[in-house]
Short mmCIF file of C-alpha atoms in Angstrom, two decimals:
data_model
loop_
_atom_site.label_atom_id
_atom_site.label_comp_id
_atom_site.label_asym_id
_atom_site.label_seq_id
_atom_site.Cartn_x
_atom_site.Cartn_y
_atom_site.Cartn_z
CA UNK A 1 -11.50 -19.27 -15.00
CA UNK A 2 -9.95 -22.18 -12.73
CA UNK A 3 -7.77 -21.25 -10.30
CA UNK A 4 -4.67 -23.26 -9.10
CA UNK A 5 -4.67 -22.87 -5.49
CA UNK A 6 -1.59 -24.67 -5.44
CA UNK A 7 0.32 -22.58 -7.69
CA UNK A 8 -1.48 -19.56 -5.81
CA UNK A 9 0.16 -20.46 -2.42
CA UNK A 10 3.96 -20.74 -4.02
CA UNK A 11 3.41 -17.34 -5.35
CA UNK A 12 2.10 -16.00 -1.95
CA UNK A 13 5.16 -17.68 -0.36
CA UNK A 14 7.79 -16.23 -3.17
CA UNK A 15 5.92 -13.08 -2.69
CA UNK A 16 6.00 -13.06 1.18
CA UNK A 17 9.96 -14.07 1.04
CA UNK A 18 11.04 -11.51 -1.71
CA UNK A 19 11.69 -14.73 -4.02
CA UNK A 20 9.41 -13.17 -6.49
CA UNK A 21 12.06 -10.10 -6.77
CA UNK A 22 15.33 -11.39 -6.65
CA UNK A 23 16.39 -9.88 -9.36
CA UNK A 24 16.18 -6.19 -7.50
CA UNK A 25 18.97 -7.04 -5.28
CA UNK A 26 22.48 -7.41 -6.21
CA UNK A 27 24.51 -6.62 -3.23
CA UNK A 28 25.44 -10.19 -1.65
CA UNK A 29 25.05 -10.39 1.61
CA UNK A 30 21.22 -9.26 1.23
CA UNK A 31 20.69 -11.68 -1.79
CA UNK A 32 22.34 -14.92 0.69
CA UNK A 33 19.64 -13.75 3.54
CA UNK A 34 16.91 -13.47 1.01
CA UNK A 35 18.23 -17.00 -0.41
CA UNK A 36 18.35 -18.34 3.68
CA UNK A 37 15.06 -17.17 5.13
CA UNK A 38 13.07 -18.37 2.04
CA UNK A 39 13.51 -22.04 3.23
CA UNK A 40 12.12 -21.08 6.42
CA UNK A 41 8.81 -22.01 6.36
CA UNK A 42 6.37 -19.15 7.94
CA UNK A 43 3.50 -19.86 10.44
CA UNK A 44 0.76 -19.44 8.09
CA UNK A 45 2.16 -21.97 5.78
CA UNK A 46 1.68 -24.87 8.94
CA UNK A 47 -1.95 -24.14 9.09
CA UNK A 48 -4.45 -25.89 7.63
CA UNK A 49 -2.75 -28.58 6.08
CA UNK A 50 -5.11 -30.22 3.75
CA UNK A 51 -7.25 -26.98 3.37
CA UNK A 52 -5.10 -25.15 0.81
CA UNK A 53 -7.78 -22.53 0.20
CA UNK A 54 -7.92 -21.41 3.55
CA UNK A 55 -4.37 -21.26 4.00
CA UNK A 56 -4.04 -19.01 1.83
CA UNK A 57 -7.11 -16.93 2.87
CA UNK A 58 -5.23 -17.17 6.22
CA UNK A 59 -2.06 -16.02 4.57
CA UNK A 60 -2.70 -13.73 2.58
CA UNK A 61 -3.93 -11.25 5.21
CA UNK A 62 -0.87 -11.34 7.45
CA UNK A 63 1.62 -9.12 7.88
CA UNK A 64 5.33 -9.37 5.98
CA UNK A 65 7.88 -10.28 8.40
CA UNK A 66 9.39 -7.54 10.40
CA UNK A 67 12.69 -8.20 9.33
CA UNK A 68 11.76 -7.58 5.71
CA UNK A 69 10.06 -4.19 6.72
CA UNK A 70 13.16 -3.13 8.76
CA UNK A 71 15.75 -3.44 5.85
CA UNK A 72 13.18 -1.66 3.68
CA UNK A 73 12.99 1.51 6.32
CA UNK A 74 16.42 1.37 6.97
CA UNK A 75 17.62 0.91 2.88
CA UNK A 76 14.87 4.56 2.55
CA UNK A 77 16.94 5.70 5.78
CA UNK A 78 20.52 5.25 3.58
CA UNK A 79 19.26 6.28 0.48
CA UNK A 80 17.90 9.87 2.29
CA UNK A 81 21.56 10.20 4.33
CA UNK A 82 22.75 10.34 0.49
CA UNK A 83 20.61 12.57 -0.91
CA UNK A 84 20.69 15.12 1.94
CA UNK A 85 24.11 15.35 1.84
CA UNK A 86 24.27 15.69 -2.03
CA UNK A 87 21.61 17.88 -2.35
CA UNK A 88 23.40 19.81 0.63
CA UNK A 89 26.41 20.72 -1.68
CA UNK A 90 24.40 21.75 -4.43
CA UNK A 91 22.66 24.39 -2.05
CA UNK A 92 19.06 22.50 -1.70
CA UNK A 93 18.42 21.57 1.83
CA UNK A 94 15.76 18.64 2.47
CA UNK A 95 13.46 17.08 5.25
CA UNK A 96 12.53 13.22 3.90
CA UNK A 97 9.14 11.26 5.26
CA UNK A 98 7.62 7.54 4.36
CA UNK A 99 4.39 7.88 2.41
CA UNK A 100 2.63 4.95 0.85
CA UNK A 101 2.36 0.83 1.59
CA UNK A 102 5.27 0.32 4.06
CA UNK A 103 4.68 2.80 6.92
CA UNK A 104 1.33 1.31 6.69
CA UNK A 105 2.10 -1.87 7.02
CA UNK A 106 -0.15 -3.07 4.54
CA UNK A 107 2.90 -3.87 1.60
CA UNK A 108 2.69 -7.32 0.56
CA UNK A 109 6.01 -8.47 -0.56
CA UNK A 110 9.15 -9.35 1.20
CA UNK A 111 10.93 -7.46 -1.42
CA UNK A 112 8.71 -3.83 -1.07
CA UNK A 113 9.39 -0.21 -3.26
CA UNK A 114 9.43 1.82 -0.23
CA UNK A 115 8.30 5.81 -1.01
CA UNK A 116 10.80 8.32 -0.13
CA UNK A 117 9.19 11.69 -0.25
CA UNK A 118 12.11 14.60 -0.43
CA UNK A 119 11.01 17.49 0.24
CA UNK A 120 12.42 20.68 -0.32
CA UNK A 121 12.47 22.95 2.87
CA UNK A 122 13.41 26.07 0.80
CA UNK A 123 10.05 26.41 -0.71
CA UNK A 124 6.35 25.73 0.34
CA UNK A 125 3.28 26.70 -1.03
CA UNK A 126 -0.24 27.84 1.70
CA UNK A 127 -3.74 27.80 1.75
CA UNK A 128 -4.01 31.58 1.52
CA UNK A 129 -7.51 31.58 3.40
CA UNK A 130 -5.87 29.58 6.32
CA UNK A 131 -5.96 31.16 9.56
CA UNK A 132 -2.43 31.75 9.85
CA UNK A 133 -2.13 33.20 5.80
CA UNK A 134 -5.17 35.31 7.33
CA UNK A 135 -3.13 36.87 10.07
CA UNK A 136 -0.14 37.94 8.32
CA UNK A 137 1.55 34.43 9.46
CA UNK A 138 3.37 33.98 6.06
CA UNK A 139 6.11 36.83 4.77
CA UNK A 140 8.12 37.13 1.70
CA UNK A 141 6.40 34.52 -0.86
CA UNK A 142 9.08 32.62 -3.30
CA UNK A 143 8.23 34.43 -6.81
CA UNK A 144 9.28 31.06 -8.20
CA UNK A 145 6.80 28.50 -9.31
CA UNK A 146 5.92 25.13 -7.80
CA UNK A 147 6.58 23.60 -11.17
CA UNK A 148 9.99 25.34 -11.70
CA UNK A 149 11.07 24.04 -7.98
CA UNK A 150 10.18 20.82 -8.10
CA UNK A 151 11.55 20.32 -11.58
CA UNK A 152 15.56 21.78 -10.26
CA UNK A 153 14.81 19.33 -7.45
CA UNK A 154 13.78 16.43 -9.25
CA UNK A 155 16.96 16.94 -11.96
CA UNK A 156 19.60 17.20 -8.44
CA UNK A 157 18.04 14.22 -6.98
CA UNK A 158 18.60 12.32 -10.22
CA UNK A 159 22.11 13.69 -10.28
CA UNK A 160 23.24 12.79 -6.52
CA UNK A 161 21.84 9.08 -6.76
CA UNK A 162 23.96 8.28 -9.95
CA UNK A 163 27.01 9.74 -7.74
CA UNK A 164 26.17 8.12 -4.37
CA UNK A 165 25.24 4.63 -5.82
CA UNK A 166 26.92 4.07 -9.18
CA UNK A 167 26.43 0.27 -9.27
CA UNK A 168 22.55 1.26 -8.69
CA UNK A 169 19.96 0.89 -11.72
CA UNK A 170 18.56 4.28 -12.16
CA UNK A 171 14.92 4.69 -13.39
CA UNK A 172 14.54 8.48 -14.43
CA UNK A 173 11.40 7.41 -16.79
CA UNK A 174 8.62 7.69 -14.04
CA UNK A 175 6.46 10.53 -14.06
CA UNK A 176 6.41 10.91 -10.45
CA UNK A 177 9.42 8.85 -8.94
CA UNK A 178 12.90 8.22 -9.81
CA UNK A 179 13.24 4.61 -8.83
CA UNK A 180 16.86 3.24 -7.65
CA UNK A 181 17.27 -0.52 -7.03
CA UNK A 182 20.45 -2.66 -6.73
CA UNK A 183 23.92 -2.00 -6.18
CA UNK A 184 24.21 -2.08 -3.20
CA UNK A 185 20.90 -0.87 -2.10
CA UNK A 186 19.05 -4.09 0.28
CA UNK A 187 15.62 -2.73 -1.48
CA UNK A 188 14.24 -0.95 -4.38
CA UNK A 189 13.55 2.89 -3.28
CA UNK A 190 11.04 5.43 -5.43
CA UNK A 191 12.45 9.11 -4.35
CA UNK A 192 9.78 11.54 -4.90
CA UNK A 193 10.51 14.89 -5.54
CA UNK A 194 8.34 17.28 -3.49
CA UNK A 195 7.57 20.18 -1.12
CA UNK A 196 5.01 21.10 1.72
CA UNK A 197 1.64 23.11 1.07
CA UNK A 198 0.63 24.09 4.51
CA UNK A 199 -3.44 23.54 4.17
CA UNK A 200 -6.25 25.44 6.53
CA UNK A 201 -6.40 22.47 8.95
CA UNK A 202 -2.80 22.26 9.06
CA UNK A 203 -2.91 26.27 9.81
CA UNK A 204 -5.16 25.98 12.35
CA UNK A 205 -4.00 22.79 14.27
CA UNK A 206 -0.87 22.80 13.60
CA UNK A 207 -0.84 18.36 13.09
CA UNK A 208 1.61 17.28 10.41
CA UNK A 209 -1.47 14.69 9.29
CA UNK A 210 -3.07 17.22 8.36
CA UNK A 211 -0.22 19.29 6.24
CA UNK A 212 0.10 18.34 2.74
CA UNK A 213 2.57 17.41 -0.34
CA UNK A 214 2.81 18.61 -3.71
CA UNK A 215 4.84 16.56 -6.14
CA UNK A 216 5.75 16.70 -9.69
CA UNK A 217 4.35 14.64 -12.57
CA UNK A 218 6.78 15.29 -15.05
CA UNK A 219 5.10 13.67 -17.95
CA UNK A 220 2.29 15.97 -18.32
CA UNK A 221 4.12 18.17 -16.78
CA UNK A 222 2.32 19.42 -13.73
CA UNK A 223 1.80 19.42 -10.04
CA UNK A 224 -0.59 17.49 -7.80
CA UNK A 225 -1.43 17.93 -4.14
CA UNK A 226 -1.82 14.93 -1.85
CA UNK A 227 -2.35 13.85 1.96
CA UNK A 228 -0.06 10.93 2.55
CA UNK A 229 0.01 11.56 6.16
CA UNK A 230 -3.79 12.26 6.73
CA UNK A 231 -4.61 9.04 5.07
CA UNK A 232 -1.80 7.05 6.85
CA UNK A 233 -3.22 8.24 10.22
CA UNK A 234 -6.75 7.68 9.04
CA UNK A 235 -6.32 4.19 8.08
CA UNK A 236 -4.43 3.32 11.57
CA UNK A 237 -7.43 4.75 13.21
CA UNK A 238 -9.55 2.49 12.40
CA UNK A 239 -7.33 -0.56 11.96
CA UNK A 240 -6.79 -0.23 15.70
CA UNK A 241 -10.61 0.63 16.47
CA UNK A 242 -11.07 -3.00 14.56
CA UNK A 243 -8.13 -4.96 16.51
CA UNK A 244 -6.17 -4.59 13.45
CA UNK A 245 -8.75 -6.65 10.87
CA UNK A 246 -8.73 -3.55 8.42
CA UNK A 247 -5.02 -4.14 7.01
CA UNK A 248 -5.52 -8.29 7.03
CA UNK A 249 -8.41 -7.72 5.00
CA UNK A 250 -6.08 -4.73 2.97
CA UNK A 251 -3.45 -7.53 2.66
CA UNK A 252 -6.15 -10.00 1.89
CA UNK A 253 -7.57 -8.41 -1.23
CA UNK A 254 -3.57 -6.96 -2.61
CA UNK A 255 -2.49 -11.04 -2.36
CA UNK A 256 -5.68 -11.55 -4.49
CA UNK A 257 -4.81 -9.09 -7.11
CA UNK A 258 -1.19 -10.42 -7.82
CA UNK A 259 -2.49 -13.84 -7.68
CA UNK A 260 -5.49 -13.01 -10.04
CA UNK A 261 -2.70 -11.06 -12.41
CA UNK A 262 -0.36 -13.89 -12.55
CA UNK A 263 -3.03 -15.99 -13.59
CA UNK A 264 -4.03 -13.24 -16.53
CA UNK A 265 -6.83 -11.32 -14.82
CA UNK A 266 -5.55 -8.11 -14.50
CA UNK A 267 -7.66 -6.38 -11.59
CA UNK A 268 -7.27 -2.50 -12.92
CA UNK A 269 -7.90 -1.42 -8.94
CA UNK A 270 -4.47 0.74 -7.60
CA UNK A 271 -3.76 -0.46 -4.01
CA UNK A 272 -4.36 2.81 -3.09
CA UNK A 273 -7.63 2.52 -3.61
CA UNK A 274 -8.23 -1.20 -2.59
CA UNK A 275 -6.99 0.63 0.92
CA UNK A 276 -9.36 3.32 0.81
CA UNK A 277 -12.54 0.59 -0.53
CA UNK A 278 -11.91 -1.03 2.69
CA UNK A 279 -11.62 1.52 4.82
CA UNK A 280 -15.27 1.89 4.09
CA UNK A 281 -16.23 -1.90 5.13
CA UNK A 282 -18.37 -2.87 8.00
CA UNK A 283 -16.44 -1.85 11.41
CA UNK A 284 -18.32 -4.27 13.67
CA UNK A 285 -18.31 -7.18 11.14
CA UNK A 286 -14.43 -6.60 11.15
CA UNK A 287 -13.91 -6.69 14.51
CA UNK A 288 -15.51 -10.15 14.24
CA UNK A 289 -12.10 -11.02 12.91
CA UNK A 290 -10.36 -10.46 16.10
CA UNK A 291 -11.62 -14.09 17.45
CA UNK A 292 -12.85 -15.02 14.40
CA UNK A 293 -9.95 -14.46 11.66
CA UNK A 294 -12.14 -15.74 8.68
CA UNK A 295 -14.61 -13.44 9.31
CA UNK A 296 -12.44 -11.38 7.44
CA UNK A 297 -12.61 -13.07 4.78
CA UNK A 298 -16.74 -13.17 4.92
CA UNK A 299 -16.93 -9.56 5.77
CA UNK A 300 -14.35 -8.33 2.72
CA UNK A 301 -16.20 -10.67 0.19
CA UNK A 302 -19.73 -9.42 1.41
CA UNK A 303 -18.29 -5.83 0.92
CA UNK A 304 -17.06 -6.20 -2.43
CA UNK A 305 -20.02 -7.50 -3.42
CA UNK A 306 -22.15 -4.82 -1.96
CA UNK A 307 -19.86 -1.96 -3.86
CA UNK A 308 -19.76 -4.11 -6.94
CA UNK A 309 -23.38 -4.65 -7.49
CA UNK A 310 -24.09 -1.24 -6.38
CA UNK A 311 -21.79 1.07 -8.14
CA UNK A 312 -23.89 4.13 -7.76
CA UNK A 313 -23.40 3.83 -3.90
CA UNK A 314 -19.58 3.19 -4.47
CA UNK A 315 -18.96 6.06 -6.45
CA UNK A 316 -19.98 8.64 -3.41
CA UNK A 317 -17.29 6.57 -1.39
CA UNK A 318 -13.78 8.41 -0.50
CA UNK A 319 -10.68 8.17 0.11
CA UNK A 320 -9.50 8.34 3.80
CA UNK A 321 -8.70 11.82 3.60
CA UNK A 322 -11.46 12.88 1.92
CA UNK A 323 -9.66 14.43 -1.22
CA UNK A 324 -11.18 12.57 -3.95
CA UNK A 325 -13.73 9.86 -4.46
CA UNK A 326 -12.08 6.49 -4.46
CA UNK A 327 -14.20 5.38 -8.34
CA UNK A 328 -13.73 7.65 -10.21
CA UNK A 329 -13.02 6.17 -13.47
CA UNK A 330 -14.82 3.55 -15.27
CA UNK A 331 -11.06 1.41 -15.04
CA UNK A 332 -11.09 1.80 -11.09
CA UNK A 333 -15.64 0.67 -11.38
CA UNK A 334 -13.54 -2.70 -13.92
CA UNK A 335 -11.12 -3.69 -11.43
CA UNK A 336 -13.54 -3.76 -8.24
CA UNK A 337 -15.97 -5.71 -10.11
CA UNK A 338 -13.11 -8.04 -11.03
CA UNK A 339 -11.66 -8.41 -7.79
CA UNK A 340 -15.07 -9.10 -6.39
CA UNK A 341 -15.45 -12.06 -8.31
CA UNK A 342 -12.04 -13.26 -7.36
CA UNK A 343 -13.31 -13.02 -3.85
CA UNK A 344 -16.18 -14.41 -4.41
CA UNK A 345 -14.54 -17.40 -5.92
CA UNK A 346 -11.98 -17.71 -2.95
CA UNK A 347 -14.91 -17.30 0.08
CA UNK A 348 -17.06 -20.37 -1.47
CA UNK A 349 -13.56 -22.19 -1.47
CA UNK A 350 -12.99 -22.06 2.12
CA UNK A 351 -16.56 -22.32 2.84
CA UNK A 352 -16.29 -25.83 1.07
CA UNK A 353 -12.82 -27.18 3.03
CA UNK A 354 -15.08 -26.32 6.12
CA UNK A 355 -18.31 -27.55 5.67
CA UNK A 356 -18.82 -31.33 4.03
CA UNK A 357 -22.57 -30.22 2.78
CA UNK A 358 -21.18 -26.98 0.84
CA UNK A 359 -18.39 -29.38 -0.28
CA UNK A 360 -20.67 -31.48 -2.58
CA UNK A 361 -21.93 -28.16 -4.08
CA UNK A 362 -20.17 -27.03 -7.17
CA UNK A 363 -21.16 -23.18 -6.57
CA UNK A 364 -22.64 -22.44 -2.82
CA UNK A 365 -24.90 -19.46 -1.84
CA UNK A 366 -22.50 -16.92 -1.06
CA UNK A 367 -24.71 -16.02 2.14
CA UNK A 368 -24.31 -19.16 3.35
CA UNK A 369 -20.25 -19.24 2.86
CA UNK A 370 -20.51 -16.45 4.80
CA UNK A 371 -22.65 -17.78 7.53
CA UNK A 372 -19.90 -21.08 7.61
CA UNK A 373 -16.83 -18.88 8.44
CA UNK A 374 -18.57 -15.63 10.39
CA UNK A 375 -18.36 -17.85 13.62
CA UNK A 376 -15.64 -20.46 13.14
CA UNK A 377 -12.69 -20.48 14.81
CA UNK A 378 -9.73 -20.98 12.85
CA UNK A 379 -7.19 -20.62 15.96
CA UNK A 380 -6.70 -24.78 15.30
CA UNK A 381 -6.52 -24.17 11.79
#
């Protein structure tokens, strides 16, 4: 379908600026800041003046302003004081950890969830083959059940945010968050109930990365294991191997997906695993981006492609800590295919505003919009 570049870069901006979620904050004086700073125009949007399509490429891959990340640390920051102390009087005691877009630095809007991760520190679960379970290292097991725990947890936490922040909306529906925004909360916060299963690296090295969370799904209900902090450290390995191209081209392909959704193409690819799809691209060809910043746009488009016309290859692909394989359901196979072509799309775009012979083509080689912006240096731009 045609896309409206136009209407593509407002929505970036909005997004950018937390315009796009006003409505999550209530408390005044963060509503008037969120009102001021969206007239301020950011850097990005001075580039490439008559080149709208490679504005936004250029964009969409950079980094939410630091401000906007602060208040969103430092709203999880008040929201945890809260619950500590709550939970403290009920007779739970807490520790409280960032998992998910923000520590990353790879969220895309002003206006971010942020994940809380509460987790009990009266119960914990072990690999019992670990080296430490091995050696006697763990004494007097709880003979309650992870399910039970994080069940009483999940019902205080829901109890102590209504006290602490009346004015708040409350969102108990989620199967795996409670989600307060408003009030007088700066930013929407997802609190998710949880605990610590101590795994056999975690035994042996003794690395927090490597320790794990279990959280509740209370829809089905059940429990699920993941590596928040494995895959943050993971993903900041490389991005810094690669000069920090990884989470431009990370931000590239999120901006895409909104974009592509407003515009009814609903790219069924979690951001979780756009993240971990990356991860996977081509290291050198990224690092190309470091003097050459739409290179990152060639290299993420050739990528896609690759995955998306070679699905067999993309399904033994996983996630940066190695716990799952990132396809793996024919929805996830869906929404990389469709965010390829959305790519696709956007690369022969900005191929065209920078070469006059692919600008008198309707659809250019994508090879050879790839060639145009490998080498060009958009520092001007």
């Amino acid at each position: 379908m045609a896309r409206d570049i136009n209407k593509r870069l407002t929505q970036l901006s909005a997004r950018r600026k937390g315009l796009d979620r006003i409505d999550k904050i209530n408390e005044a004086q963060a509503f008037d800041e969120l009102v001021r700073k969206g007239t301020i125009a950011e850097r990005w949007e001075k580039r490439a003046a008559s080149k709208p399509n490679t504005r936004y490429a250029l964009g969409a891959m950079q980094a939410v302003d630091p401000d906007y990340t602060r208040i969103s640390v430092e709203t999880a920051g008040r929201v945890a004081n809260q619950l500590e102390q709550g939970l403290i009087r009920k007779g739970t005691n807490v520790q409280f950890r960032l998992q998910g877009s923000v520590p990353l630095d790879i969220h895309i809007r002003g206006v971010s969830d942020v994940d809380l991760l509460t987790l009990t520190t009266d119960f914990f679960t072990y690999a019992t083959y670990g080296a430490r379970a091995r050696t006697g290292g763990y004494v007097n097991p709880s003979s309650k059940s992870a399910l039970t725990v994080l069940a009483e947890l999940r019902a205080r936490c829901e109890v102590v945010l209504a006290e602490a922040f009346p004015k708040a909306e409350l969102d108990k529906t989620g199967g795996k968050a409670i989600a307060i925004s408003g009030g007088s909360l700066a930013r929407p916060v997802d609190v998710v109930p949880s605990h610590w299963f101590d795994t056999v690296d975690f035994q042996a090295s003794g690395d927090e990365a490597s320790r794990a969370v279990t959280i509740l799904d209370k829809k089905v209900p059940t429990t699920l294991d993941n590596w928040p902090f494995l895959h943050i450290r993971n993903v900041d390995l490389v991005d810094s191997a690669v000069y920090g191209t990884l989470k431009k081209a990370i931000r590239l392909c999120k901006n895409v997906k909104a974009d592509a959704k407003a515009d009814g193409t609903d790219i069924t690819l979690p951001s979780f695993d756009i993240t971990s799809a990356m991860y996977h691209a081509d290291r050198q060809a990224l690092t190309g981006g470091r003097l050459f910043e739409l290179a990152i746009l060639a290299e993420t488009q050739r990528h896609l492609d690759h995955l998306a016309t070679n699905i067999d290859y993309a399904k033994t692909l996983k996630v940066p800590d190695g716990s799952r394989a990132i396809f793996n359901t024919d929805d996830k196979i869906k929404g990389l295919v469709a965010l390829s072509i959305e790519v696709d799309d956007l690369l022969r775009e900005v191929a065209k505003e920078q070469n006059g012979y692919l600008a008198t083509l309707a659809e250019p080689a994508l090879d050879v919009s790839r060639g145009v912006l490998k080498n060009l240096d958009a520092s001007g731009l």
